[in-house]
Amino acid sequence: MFLSVFDMFKVGIGPSSSHTMGPMVAAARFLDDLRASPFEFAGVRASLHGSLAFTGVGHATDRATILGLAGFQPDTYDAAKADAAFAEIVRTKSVSPEGLGTLAFDPRTDLKFDFGPNLPGHANGMILMGTDAQGDVIKQETYYSIGGGFVMTEAELAAGKDTDEGAPVPFPFKTAAEMLEMAKAAGKSIAEMKRANEISRGCTESLRSGTARIWQVMNACIDKGLTHDGILPGGLSVKRRAKAIHDALLAERGMNLNAPHTINDWMSVYAMAVNEENAAGGQVVTAPTNGAAGVVPATIRYYLDHVPGATESKVEEFLLTAAAIGGLVKFNASISGAEAGCQAEVGSAAAMAAAGLCAVLGGTPAQVENAAEIALEHHLGMTCDPVKGLVQVPCIERNGLGAIKAVSAASLALRGDGTHLVPLDACIETMRQTGADMSEKYKETSLGGLAVNIPNC
């Protein structure tokens, strides 16, 4: 099983990897299919299903789909150009993607929110259509946004392409148990095995520069979130809090009055800064999703800014270790809130962050596996119930608490020798089963939980 570190950590836009980035990626794939088709197209249409319909407006799924059909993509997204293009689409009732000319598309009538039963493959389904001059559909494809910005067609999902192993790698572990066995036999760390796998698919320099860029975007997102205030978009009137908290923490430095637990506020504020940027539609890195994007960067920033002897040279080791754990979770369970609740998003992120921190603090592979298990175990059963379908409440604070749990899990694991009762594999399987048993109303539909118990929402 191989998922690249650049599959787990992708530069994109907020507020949601599955509901914003995924539909935009799907639209880009569909445009490529239209370009390769022998038919002449005069228009395009789209329908959103399942969670993409129920929380689509709050997650900007409609806007992402429209801009995707106009040729925008997450990794090169320019907000100013997107705003201008969106206004032009509304005015002209058309999109003009490169190589396809002008295609009829009225956002009010050609984008449908279907609140009926989910499509069969996944809770996040969408159908994209190309039409001829008479308005008849002559090309159609069903896509599933399966979490973390990953997108699959109906045929790919049915063929098991979401678990495709691809070409062989030096350390093809599919479970945590296999990972530990290989690490012991080879005398390597988890990051070293992951690095060898990555290099077998690319080159050392692209890995080095790529992970450096991932951290640069993560860190820039924290810094931006710590310097911006105001009200987040979407209608809940949620106030940005990261800047004020950070300013207060800076003012308190050196006063010798702080309680030890104040370090939790630093971890929280780094994570909240990221998720406030995500909620505002800013540039973020999936880690492994947008809704959980704050946990990993907050834990890295905690390590760099607050741990004696920390060095930025170990950030690659952190990311590689975290990606190895995230790959196990995705391969054997899910990282999608629409599929398994927030345990699959913030829970997975906390497991990844705990593993990464444990590794850079000198943990053995067994301790790293233990750290990931502790963090995931104590997110089991967590629902995904965003108020008004926005990635704001409870998502922003939840990332802060996820970072705190990640650091605590790493610390506990380092106090032991790696021996523990519940294996990570058992915890991941428990998460999968819990997600399968969880009521749909608690899986990113905003039909239960906090989403229906907050007045006037």
mmCIF file of C-alpha atoms in Angstrom, residues 170-171 177-189 193 365:
data_model
loop_
_atom_site.group_PDB
_atom_site.id
_atom_site.type_symbol
_atom_site.label_atom_id
_atom_site.label_comp_id
_atom_site.label_asym_id
_atom_site.label_seq_id
_atom_site.Cartn_x
_atom_site.Cartn_y
_atom_site.Cartn_z
ATOM 1 C CA PRO A 170 10.706 -1.134 -0.832
ATOM 2 C CA PHE A 171 8.472 -1.209 2.266
ATOM 3 C CA ALA A 177 1.768 -4.515 12.440
ATOM 4 C CA GLU A 178 3.511 -4.955 9.077
ATOM 5 C CA MET A 179 5.048 -1.498 9.461
ATOM 6 C CA LEU A 180 6.563 -2.414 12.837
ATOM 7 C CA GLU A 181 7.811 -5.785 11.578
ATOM 8 C CA MET A 182 9.521 -4.155 8.586
ATOM 9 C CA ALA A 183 11.046 -1.435 10.755
ATOM 10 C CA LYS A 184 12.478 -4.028 13.137
ATOM 11 C CA ALA A 185 13.803 -6.261 10.367
ATOM 12 C CA ALA A 186 15.400 -3.388 8.446
ATOM 13 C CA GLY A 187 16.580 -1.436 11.480
ATOM 14 C CA LYS A 188 14.877 1.675 10.123
ATOM 15 C CA SER A 189 12.533 4.306 11.472
ATOM 16 C CA MET A 193 10.953 3.536 5.315
ATOM 17 C CA PRO A 365 8.717 2.852 15.832
#
